[in-house]
Short mmCIF file of C-alpha atoms in Angstrom, two decimals:
data_model
loop_
_atom_site.label_atom_id
_atom_site.label_comp_id
_atom_site.label_asym_id
_atom_site.label_seq_id
_atom_site.Cartn_x
_atom_site.Cartn_y
_atom_site.Cartn_z
CA MET A 1 111.06 28.88 96.18
CA SER A 2 113.34 26.69 98.45
CA GLU A 3 114.53 27.71 101.49
CA ILE A 4 118.08 28.47 100.71
CA LYS A 5 117.13 30.25 97.70
CA GLU A 6 114.98 32.70 99.77
CA ILE A 7 117.80 33.38 102.25
CA ILE A 8 120.04 33.96 99.03
CA GLU A 9 117.21 36.27 97.52
CA GLU A 10 117.08 38.44 100.90
CA LEU A 11 121.07 38.64 100.83
CA LEU A 12 121.12 39.93 97.42
CA THR A 13 118.38 42.35 97.96
CA PHE A 14 120.31 43.90 100.70
CA ARG A 15 123.68 43.80 98.94
CA ASN A 16 122.01 45.37 95.78
CA GLU A 17 120.37 48.10 97.71
CA ARG A 18 123.86 49.24 98.98
CA ASP A 19 125.19 48.64 95.57
CA TRP A 20 127.82 46.48 97.18
CA GLU A 21 128.04 44.03 94.46
CA GLN A 22 131.01 45.80 93.19
CA PHE A 23 132.94 44.77 96.28
CA HIS A 24 131.62 41.06 96.47
CA ASN A 25 134.36 39.52 94.03
CA PRO A 26 135.01 35.58 95.12
CA LYS A 27 138.25 36.31 96.63
CA ASP A 28 137.13 38.99 99.00
CA LEU A 29 133.89 36.69 99.79
CA ALA A 30 136.40 34.30 100.78
CA LEU A 31 138.36 36.86 103.07
CA ALA A 32 135.01 37.96 104.63
CA LEU A 33 134.07 34.56 105.45
CA ASN A 34 137.19 34.04 107.03
CA VAL A 35 136.92 37.26 109.03
CA GLU A 36 133.52 35.94 110.34
CA ALA A 37 134.61 32.64 110.99
CA GLY A 38 137.29 34.32 113.19
CA GLU A 39 134.56 36.44 115.09
CA LEU A 40 132.92 33.24 115.64
CA LEU A 41 135.87 31.44 117.05
CA GLU A 42 136.63 34.51 119.21
CA VAL A 43 133.16 33.79 121.27
CA PHE A 44 134.97 30.28 122.35
CA LEU A 45 138.38 31.85 123.08
CA TRP A 46 139.93 31.09 126.74
CA LYS A 47 136.24 29.24 127.43
CA LYS A 48 134.95 25.94 127.91
CA PRO A 49 133.00 24.85 124.84
CA GLU A 50 129.62 25.09 126.81
CA GLU A 51 130.50 28.69 128.18
CA ALA A 52 130.24 30.54 124.86
CA ASN A 53 127.80 33.34 124.94
CA PHE A 54 124.60 32.06 122.75
CA GLU A 55 123.52 35.45 121.58
CA LYS A 56 127.03 35.84 120.06
CA VAL A 57 127.32 32.55 118.43
CA LYS A 58 123.99 33.21 116.52
CA GLU A 59 125.08 36.40 115.18
CA GLU A 60 128.48 35.23 114.43
CA LEU A 61 127.34 31.97 112.78
CA ALA A 62 124.66 34.07 110.70
CA ASP A 63 127.51 36.26 109.47
CA VAL A 64 129.37 32.94 108.53
CA PHE A 65 126.30 31.80 106.62
CA ALA A 66 125.92 34.91 104.87
CA PHE A 67 128.93 34.85 103.24
CA ALA A 68 128.96 31.14 102.39
CA PHE A 69 125.78 31.71 100.86
CA LEU A 70 126.80 34.89 98.69
CA MET A 71 129.80 32.76 97.83
CA ALA A 72 127.48 29.66 96.39
CA GLU A 73 125.24 32.19 94.51
CA LYS A 74 128.72 33.60 92.97
CA TYR A 75 129.51 30.39 91.45
CA ASP A 76 125.96 29.25 91.02
CA LEU A 77 126.52 26.36 93.30
CA ASP A 78 123.52 24.36 94.64
CA VAL A 79 124.37 23.82 98.25
CA LYS A 80 122.37 20.73 99.03
CA THR A 81 124.34 19.23 95.69
CA ILE A 82 127.88 20.03 96.78
CA VAL A 83 127.46 19.23 100.50
CA LEU A 84 125.97 15.87 99.61
CA ASP A 85 128.73 15.45 96.81
CA LYS A 86 131.11 16.47 99.73
CA ILE A 87 129.92 13.75 102.18
CA LYS A 88 130.22 10.94 99.58
CA LYS A 89 133.64 11.87 99.10
CA ASN A 90 134.31 11.93 102.48
CA ALA A 91 132.65 8.72 103.13
CA GLU A 92 135.41 6.85 100.83
CA LYS A 93 138.19 8.72 102.78
CA TYR A 94 136.72 7.82 106.22
CA PRO A 95 135.18 4.32 105.82
CA VAL A 96 133.26 3.57 108.82
CA ASN A 97 135.21 0.40 109.83
CA LYS A 98 138.33 2.48 110.14
CA ALA A 99 136.97 5.70 111.18
CA LYS A 100 134.63 4.79 113.98
CA GLY A 101 135.33 6.71 116.90
CA SER A 102 138.50 8.01 115.87
CA ALA A 103 139.65 11.71 115.27
CA LYS A 104 142.38 10.74 113.10
CA LYS A 105 142.75 12.63 109.69
CA TYR A 106 142.01 10.12 106.96
CA ASN A 107 145.90 10.06 106.10
CA GLU A 108 146.66 8.91 109.31
CA LEU A 109 143.98 6.02 109.53
CA MET B 1 111.23 18.24 105.22
CA SER B 2 112.90 21.42 104.27
CA GLU B 3 115.96 21.37 102.33
CA ILE B 4 118.29 22.40 105.21
CA LYS B 5 117.16 19.79 107.44
CA GLU B 6 117.88 17.26 104.84
CA ILE B 7 121.28 18.44 104.41
CA ILE B 8 121.60 18.25 108.23
CA GLU B 9 120.15 14.78 108.62
CA GLU B 10 122.70 13.35 106.15
CA LEU B 11 125.49 15.33 107.80
CA LEU B 12 124.23 13.55 111.25
CA THR B 13 123.93 10.20 109.41
CA PHE B 14 127.54 10.34 108.29
CA ARG B 15 128.72 11.47 111.48
CA ASN B 16 126.79 9.08 113.95
CA GLU B 17 127.86 6.20 111.82
CA ARG B 18 131.49 7.01 112.65
CA ASP B 19 130.52 7.82 116.44
CA TRP B 20 132.07 11.24 115.72
CA GLU B 21 129.42 13.13 118.17
CA GLN B 22 131.95 12.80 120.92
CA PHE B 23 134.29 15.22 119.34
CA HIS B 24 131.68 17.81 118.08
CA ASN B 25 131.72 19.92 120.62
CA PRO B 26 130.73 23.41 119.82
CA LYS B 27 134.20 24.77 120.40
CA ASP B 28 135.72 22.16 118.23
CA LEU B 29 133.10 22.77 115.61
CA ALA B 30 134.11 26.52 115.50
CA LEU B 31 137.56 25.54 115.07
CA ALA B 32 136.85 23.12 112.08
CA LEU B 33 134.90 26.02 110.41
CA ASN B 34 138.07 28.13 110.64
CA VAL B 35 140.15 25.35 109.51
CA GLU B 36 137.89 24.67 106.52
CA ALA B 37 137.71 28.72 105.91
CA GLY B 38 141.52 28.72 105.91
CA GLU B 39 141.46 26.00 103.12
CA LEU B 40 138.97 27.77 101.04
CA LEU B 41 140.81 30.97 101.48
CA GLU B 42 143.82 29.16 100.15
CA VAL B 43 142.40 28.60 96.84
CA PHE B 44 142.46 32.05 96.24
CA LEU B 45 146.15 32.70 97.51
CA TRP B 46 148.48 34.71 95.15
CA LYS B 47 145.81 34.64 92.64
CA LYS B 48 143.36 37.05 91.12
CA PRO B 49 139.74 36.52 92.08
CA GLU B 50 138.87 35.01 88.87
CA GLU B 51 141.94 32.52 88.70
CA ALA B 52 140.58 30.34 91.43
CA ASN B 53 140.16 26.48 90.94
CA PHE B 54 136.53 26.02 90.55
CA GLU B 55 136.53 22.49 91.76
CA LYS B 56 138.56 23.39 94.92
CA VAL B 57 136.13 26.24 95.61
CA LYS B 58 133.23 23.81 95.34
CA GLU B 59 134.89 21.18 97.66
CA GLU B 60 136.17 23.60 100.43
CA LEU B 61 132.86 25.65 100.42
CA ALA B 62 131.07 22.29 101.00
CA ASP B 63 133.13 21.52 104.15
CA VAL B 64 132.74 25.09 105.43
CA PHE B 65 128.76 24.51 104.80
CA ALA B 66 129.13 21.18 106.71
CA PHE B 67 130.46 22.45 110.03
CA ALA B 68 128.28 25.58 109.84
CA PHE B 69 124.99 23.55 109.57
CA LEU B 70 126.55 20.94 112.09
CA MET B 71 126.97 24.29 114.63
CA ALA B 72 123.38 25.49 113.75
CA GLU B 73 122.32 22.00 114.65
CA LYS B 74 124.15 21.85 117.78
CA TYR B 75 122.55 25.06 119.01
CA ASP B 76 119.26 24.07 117.57
CA LEU B 77 119.27 27.21 115.55
CA ASP B 78 116.89 27.79 112.41
CA VAL B 79 119.55 28.94 109.79
CA LYS B 80 116.74 31.11 107.73
CA THR B 81 115.81 32.83 111.07
CA ILE B 82 119.09 33.91 112.05
CA VAL B 83 120.47 35.05 108.67
CA LEU B 84 117.30 36.99 108.14
CA ASP B 85 117.62 38.30 111.94
CA LYS B 86 120.97 39.13 110.98
CA ILE B 87 119.98 40.97 107.54
CA LYS B 88 117.66 43.25 109.70
CA LYS B 89 120.15 43.95 112.07
CA ASN B 90 122.84 45.10 109.65
CA ALA B 91 120.14 47.09 107.98
CA GLU B 92 120.39 49.35 110.89
CA LYS B 93 124.05 49.59 111.12
CA TYR B 94 124.35 49.96 107.28
CA PRO B 95 121.33 52.16 106.40
CA VAL B 96 120.85 52.59 102.51
CA ASN B 97 121.37 56.27 102.22
CA LYS B 98 124.88 56.09 104.09
CA ALA B 99 126.35 52.75 103.07
CA LYS B 100 125.49 52.78 99.29
CA GLY B 101 128.68 52.10 97.27
CA SER B 102 130.76 52.35 100.25
CA ALA B 103 133.02 49.59 101.42
CA LYS B 104 133.47 51.20 104.73
CA LYS B 105 132.63 49.65 108.23
CA TYR B 106 129.53 50.85 110.11
CA ASN B 107 131.34 52.74 112.72
CA GLU B 108 133.28 54.50 110.01
CA LEU B 109 130.56 55.61 108.24
CA MET C 1 169.52 38.89 125.84
CA SER C 2 168.31 38.55 122.34
CA GLU C 3 165.79 40.83 120.71
CA ILE C 4 163.15 37.80 120.69
CA LYS C 5 163.70 36.58 124.43
CA GLU C 6 163.40 40.55 125.21
CA ILE C 7 160.06 40.58 123.51
CA ILE C 8 158.82 37.32 125.11
CA GLU C 9 159.91 38.75 128.67
CA GLU C 10 157.56 41.55 128.31
CA LEU C 11 154.86 39.47 127.03
CA LEU C 12 155.05 37.06 129.95
CA THR C 13 155.25 40.17 132.19
CA PHE C 14 152.21 41.48 131.09
CA ARG C 15 150.42 38.17 131.12
CA ASN C 16 151.57 37.15 134.71
CA GLU C 17 150.40 40.54 136.08
CA ARG C 18 146.87 39.71 135.18
CA ASP C 19 147.39 35.92 136.29
CA TRP C 20 146.31 34.88 132.50
CA GLU C 21 148.60 31.99 132.35
CA GLN C 22 145.68 29.82 133.58
CA PHE C 23 143.95 30.49 130.12
CA HIS C 24 147.11 30.03 127.99
CA ASN C 25 146.96 26.62 127.11
CA PRO C 26 148.54 25.99 123.43
CA LYS C 27 145.02 25.02 121.86
CA ASP C 28 143.51 28.72 123.12
CA LEU C 29 146.72 30.34 122.10
CA ALA C 30 146.23 28.51 118.38
CA LEU C 31 142.59 30.03 118.64
CA ALA C 32 143.88 33.44 119.86
CA LEU C 33 146.27 33.56 117.14
CA ASN C 34 143.42 32.84 114.23
CA VAL C 35 141.37 35.58 115.80
CA GLU C 36 144.24 38.08 115.32
CA ALA C 37 145.02 36.77 111.99
CA GLY C 38 141.44 37.17 110.92
CA GLU C 39 141.59 40.91 112.54
CA LEU C 40 144.58 41.52 110.40
CA LEU C 41 142.82 40.17 107.19
CA GLU C 42 139.67 42.46 107.88
CA VAL C 43 142.15 45.44 107.33
CA PHE C 44 142.26 44.49 103.88
CA LEU C 45 138.61 43.27 103.29
CA TRP C 46 137.09 45.07 100.13
CA LYS C 47 140.12 46.80 99.49
CA LYS C 48 142.93 46.90 97.14
CA PRO C 49 146.23 45.85 98.81
CA GLU C 50 147.61 49.54 99.06
CA GLU C 51 144.63 50.87 100.81
CA ALA C 52 144.91 49.00 103.90
CA ASN C 53 145.09 51.45 107.04
CA PHE C 54 148.61 51.38 108.01
CA GLU C 55 147.96 51.95 111.92
CA LYS C 56 145.56 49.12 111.96
CA VAL C 57 147.85 46.84 109.83
CA LYS C 58 150.46 47.77 112.74
CA GLU C 59 148.26 46.89 115.64
CA GLU C 60 146.89 43.82 114.46
CA LEU C 61 150.02 42.54 113.05
CA ALA C 62 151.76 43.24 116.48
CA ASP C 63 148.53 40.81 118.17
CA VAL C 64 149.75 38.19 115.87
CA PHE C 65 153.33 38.22 116.76
CA ALA C 66 152.26 38.61 120.50
CA PHE C 67 150.33 35.21 120.28
CA ALA C 68 152.90 33.35 117.98
CA PHE C 69 155.66 34.44 120.63
CA LEU C 70 153.88 33.24 123.38
CA MET C 71 152.97 29.90 121.35
CA ALA C 72 157.03 29.59 120.68
CA GLU C 73 157.34 30.04 124.64
CA LYS C 74 155.12 27.55 125.57
CA TYR C 75 156.57 24.87 123.73
CA ASP C 76 160.19 26.08 124.33
CA LEU C 77 160.68 26.51 120.73
CA ASP C 78 164.00 28.99 119.28
CA VAL C 79 162.09 31.17 116.42
CA LYS C 80 165.00 31.65 114.59
CA THR C 81 165.82 28.03 114.59
CA ILE C 82 162.23 26.72 113.60
CA VAL C 83 161.92 29.30 110.87
CA LEU C 84 165.35 28.42 109.19
CA ASP C 85 164.68 24.72 109.45
CA LYS C 86 161.35 25.20 107.73
CA ILE C 87 163.25 27.60 104.81
CA LYS C 88 165.27 24.38 104.47
CA LYS C 89 162.50 22.28 104.07
CA ASN C 90 160.62 24.51 101.74
CA ALA C 91 163.78 24.68 99.69
CA GLU C 92 163.42 21.09 98.80
CA LYS C 93 159.65 21.52 98.19
CA TYR C 94 160.22 24.25 95.87
CA PRO C 95 163.53 23.92 94.21
CA VAL C 96 164.63 27.19 92.52
CA ASN C 97 164.56 25.78 88.75
CA LYS C 98 160.93 24.60 89.25
CA ALA C 99 159.38 27.35 91.39
CA LYS C 100 161.03 30.19 89.76
CA GLY C 101 158.20 32.58 89.01
CA SER C 102 155.56 30.32 89.79
CA ALA C 103 152.76 30.84 92.39
CA LYS C 104 151.70 27.28 92.22
CA LYS C 105 151.77 24.81 95.26
CA TYR C 106 154.55 22.34 95.44
CA ASN C 107 152.35 19.56 94.65
CA GLU C 108 151.34 21.01 91.35
CA LEU C 109 154.68 22.06 90.36
CA MET D 1 172.61 42.03 112.50
CA SER D 2 169.79 41.62 115.07
CA GLU D 3 168.23 38.23 115.21
CA ILE D 4 164.94 39.26 113.55
CA LYS D 5 166.93 41.00 110.68
CA GLU D 6 168.75 37.80 110.26
CA ILE D 7 165.67 35.61 109.82
CA ILE D 8 164.11 38.39 107.61
CA GLU D 9 167.20 38.29 105.27
CA GLU D 10 166.92 34.40 105.05
CA LEU D 11 163.34 34.79 103.98
CA LEU D 12 163.78 37.49 101.41
CA THR D 13 166.90 35.33 100.07
CA PHE D 14 164.63 32.47 99.75
CA ARG D 15 161.67 34.58 98.06
CA ASN D 16 163.75 36.11 95.85
CA GLU D 17 165.87 33.60 94.66
CA ARG D 18 162.30 32.06 93.51
CA ASP D 19 161.10 35.38 91.97
CA TRP D 20 158.39 35.60 94.40
CA GLU D 21 158.04 39.14 95.48
CA GLN D 22 155.63 39.77 92.66
CA PHE D 23 153.02 37.63 94.33
CA HIS D 24 154.22 39.08 97.87
CA ASN D 25 151.70 42.20 98.09
CA PRO D 26 150.40 42.94 101.78
CA LYS D 27 146.93 41.55 100.91
CA ASP D 28 147.97 38.26 100.02
CA LEU D 29 150.41 38.15 102.58
CA ALA D 30 147.56 38.46 105.22
CA LEU D 31 145.58 35.70 103.43
CA ALA D 32 148.82 33.44 103.59
CA LEU D 33 149.15 34.37 107.26
CA ASN D 34 145.29 33.28 107.70
CA VAL D 35 145.94 30.20 105.89
CA GLU D 36 148.95 29.04 107.85
CA ALA D 37 147.25 29.88 111.23
CA GLY D 38 144.44 27.62 109.92
CA GLU D 39 146.96 24.98 109.44
CA LEU D 40 148.28 25.36 112.89
CA LEU D 41 144.80 25.37 114.14
CA GLU D 42 143.77 22.16 112.64
CA VAL D 43 146.84 20.65 114.73
CA PHE D 44 144.76 21.17 117.55
CA LEU D 45 141.34 20.02 116.12
CA TRP D 46 139.14 17.39 118.11
CA LYS D 47 142.19 17.19 120.63
CA LYS D 48 143.05 18.20 124.07
CA PRO D 49 145.45 21.07 124.22
CA GLU D 50 148.22 18.71 125.47
CA GLU D 51 147.57 16.16 122.71
CA ALA D 52 148.80 18.15 119.83
CA ASN D 53 151.58 16.70 117.53
CA PHE D 54 154.85 18.78 118.40
CA GLU D 55 156.50 18.28 114.94
CA LYS D 56 153.43 19.86 113.48
CA VAL D 57 152.97 22.79 115.89
CA LYS D 58 156.79 23.58 115.28
CA GLU D 59 156.39 23.43 111.42
CA GLU D 60 153.19 25.36 111.22
CA LEU D 61 154.01 28.06 113.73
CA ALA D 62 157.19 28.47 111.58
CA ASP D 63 154.88 29.04 108.68
CA VAL D 64 153.02 31.61 110.67
CA PHE D 65 155.96 33.53 111.97
CA ALA D 66 157.68 33.50 108.17
CA PHE D 67 154.68 35.46 106.62
CA ALA D 68 154.24 37.55 109.89
CA PHE D 69 157.74 38.67 109.28
CA LEU D 70 157.58 39.31 105.75
CA MET D 71 154.36 41.43 106.33
CA ALA D 72 156.74 43.27 108.97
CA GLU D 73 159.14 43.88 106.18
CA LYS D 74 156.75 44.79 103.78
CA TYR D 75 155.61 47.75 105.74
CA ASP D 76 159.41 48.34 107.28
CA LEU D 77 157.77 47.83 110.73
CA ASP D 78 160.35 46.86 113.65
CA VAL D 79 158.75 43.89 115.28
CA LYS D 80 160.14 44.73 118.92
CA THR D 81 158.66 48.30 118.61
CA ILE D 82 155.03 47.66 117.22
CA VAL D 83 154.66 44.39 119.98
CA LEU D 84 155.94 46.73 122.75
CA ASP D 85 153.94 49.64 121.82
CA LYS D 86 150.62 47.19 121.70
CA ILE D 87 151.55 45.79 125.14
CA LYS D 88 151.42 49.44 126.36
CA LYS D 89 148.02 50.04 124.66
CA ASN D 90 146.71 46.75 126.14
CA ALA D 91 147.82 47.67 129.55
CA GLU D 92 145.50 50.60 129.44
CA LYS D 93 142.45 48.57 128.02
CA TYR D 94 143.40 45.59 130.69
CA PRO D 95 144.24 47.44 133.89
CA VAL D 96 145.73 44.94 136.38
CA ASN D 97 143.09 45.67 139.18
CA LYS D 98 140.15 44.81 136.65
CA ALA D 99 141.59 42.16 134.38
CA LYS D 100 143.62 39.96 136.97
CA GLY D 101 142.33 36.41 136.82
CA SER D 102 139.51 37.41 134.22
CA ALA D 103 139.25 36.14 130.72
CA LYS D 104 136.53 38.80 129.82
CA LYS D 105 137.37 41.18 126.97
CA TYR D 106 138.22 44.71 127.92
CA ASN D 107 134.75 45.99 126.69
CA GLU D 108 133.32 43.42 129.15
CA LEU D 109 135.40 44.28 132.17
#
C-alpha cells in the first residue's frame, strides 16, 4: 500500500471507531481545514518566521494534513495526481522567464 | 523514493526553477496555506455540501497540499509520522467510549 | 465622537497600556484577523447553522471586529466610507436583474 | 441613526434587492467572512508589511467588515457592546503588569 493510502487508512479507522463519518460532509471538512490552517497561522502570529514554536507547528500542520487527506478521500482524489496536475497548470501561469525571482501574482506578471 | 518525497521533489523543482525559495519562509508558507484554504472554502460558499464544483475542489485542494508539503519540507518533517503521532494524541483526547457519535470538542465531552 | 471612533479609541487604549503597538504591523493584523475568523468558523463546525453557541459567536465576532477596526485605524480608513464604496462597486458586479435570487459569483452570472 | 446602523441598513438594502437573505444563514456568513479574511491576507503574501497594495487592502477589508456587520445583524448584536465587553474580558486575561511588551498568549504569560 502507498504511504498516502496508509495514512488515509489510519484516519478512517480513527474516524469510524468514533462514528464520525456522519459529520464529515465535504463542506464541514473544508471548514475544519480552515480552522486548522488558522491554528497553524496563530503559531506565527506577532513573531518572526524563525520564532515559531516547532512542536506546535508540527501538531497544527498534522491537523491540516489530516483534513486535507480526508477531503481527498471523500472525493476519491489521488493526491499525487492532483498536485502534479496543478504544478503543470501553474507552470503555464508562471512561465520561468517571467516569474523568475518575482513574487507577483500571475495576473500582474 | 516514497510517493510523498516524489511530490515534494516536484514542488521544489518548480519552486527552484523560479527562484522562489527566497519568499518561502515558514510564516509566509503558513499565510499561503490559509489563502488557499480560504479559496477551497469559497467553493462551498452559499451551497449545500454536494453542490460544490468538483473541478474547483480538486484544484484548490491541490494548492492546499502544495503548501502543506512545502511547509513539511521546510521543517524536515515526515508527513506520515506527524499525522500518525497526532492520531495517537487525538485518541487520548477523544476516547471512543466518550466521543462515539458526538461532534463535541474534547473539552466539552 | 462617532461610535466607531469610540470603539477604536478603546482598542488603542487597551493596546497602548500593554505596549503592543510594536507587534501591530498591518501584516500581523491581517494574520490576527484570519486567526479570529477561523475561531468564529469553529463555532459552526460539524453543526447546523442554528446550532452554534451564541455566547461563543459573540466573543469570536468581537475579536474579528477588534482586529478589523485596528486594521482600519492603521491605514487611516473610514469604515463607513470603505464599506459604502464597496457596496457601490459590488452593485456594478452584481446588477439586480442578473443577480436576483442567485448565489453565483459575478464572473459566472 | 448611529453610523453602524447606517452601514448595516445599506448592506441590508443591497442584499434584499438581490433576494440574497435566503443564502445568509449564520454558518455561511462565517464562511464568507473567512473567505474575505483570506483575500485580505493574500494582499500581504510574500511581502513585507509595508509593501501591501493600499487599494486592495481597502477593498478586502471592506468585504470583511460587510460580512462581520451582517453577522452582527443576524444575531441582533450591538457591535460597540460586544467589542467593549471583549476588551474587558481580555483585560483580565492580559493584566498590564504581566502582558506589557509581551506577545505571548495569555496561557503562556
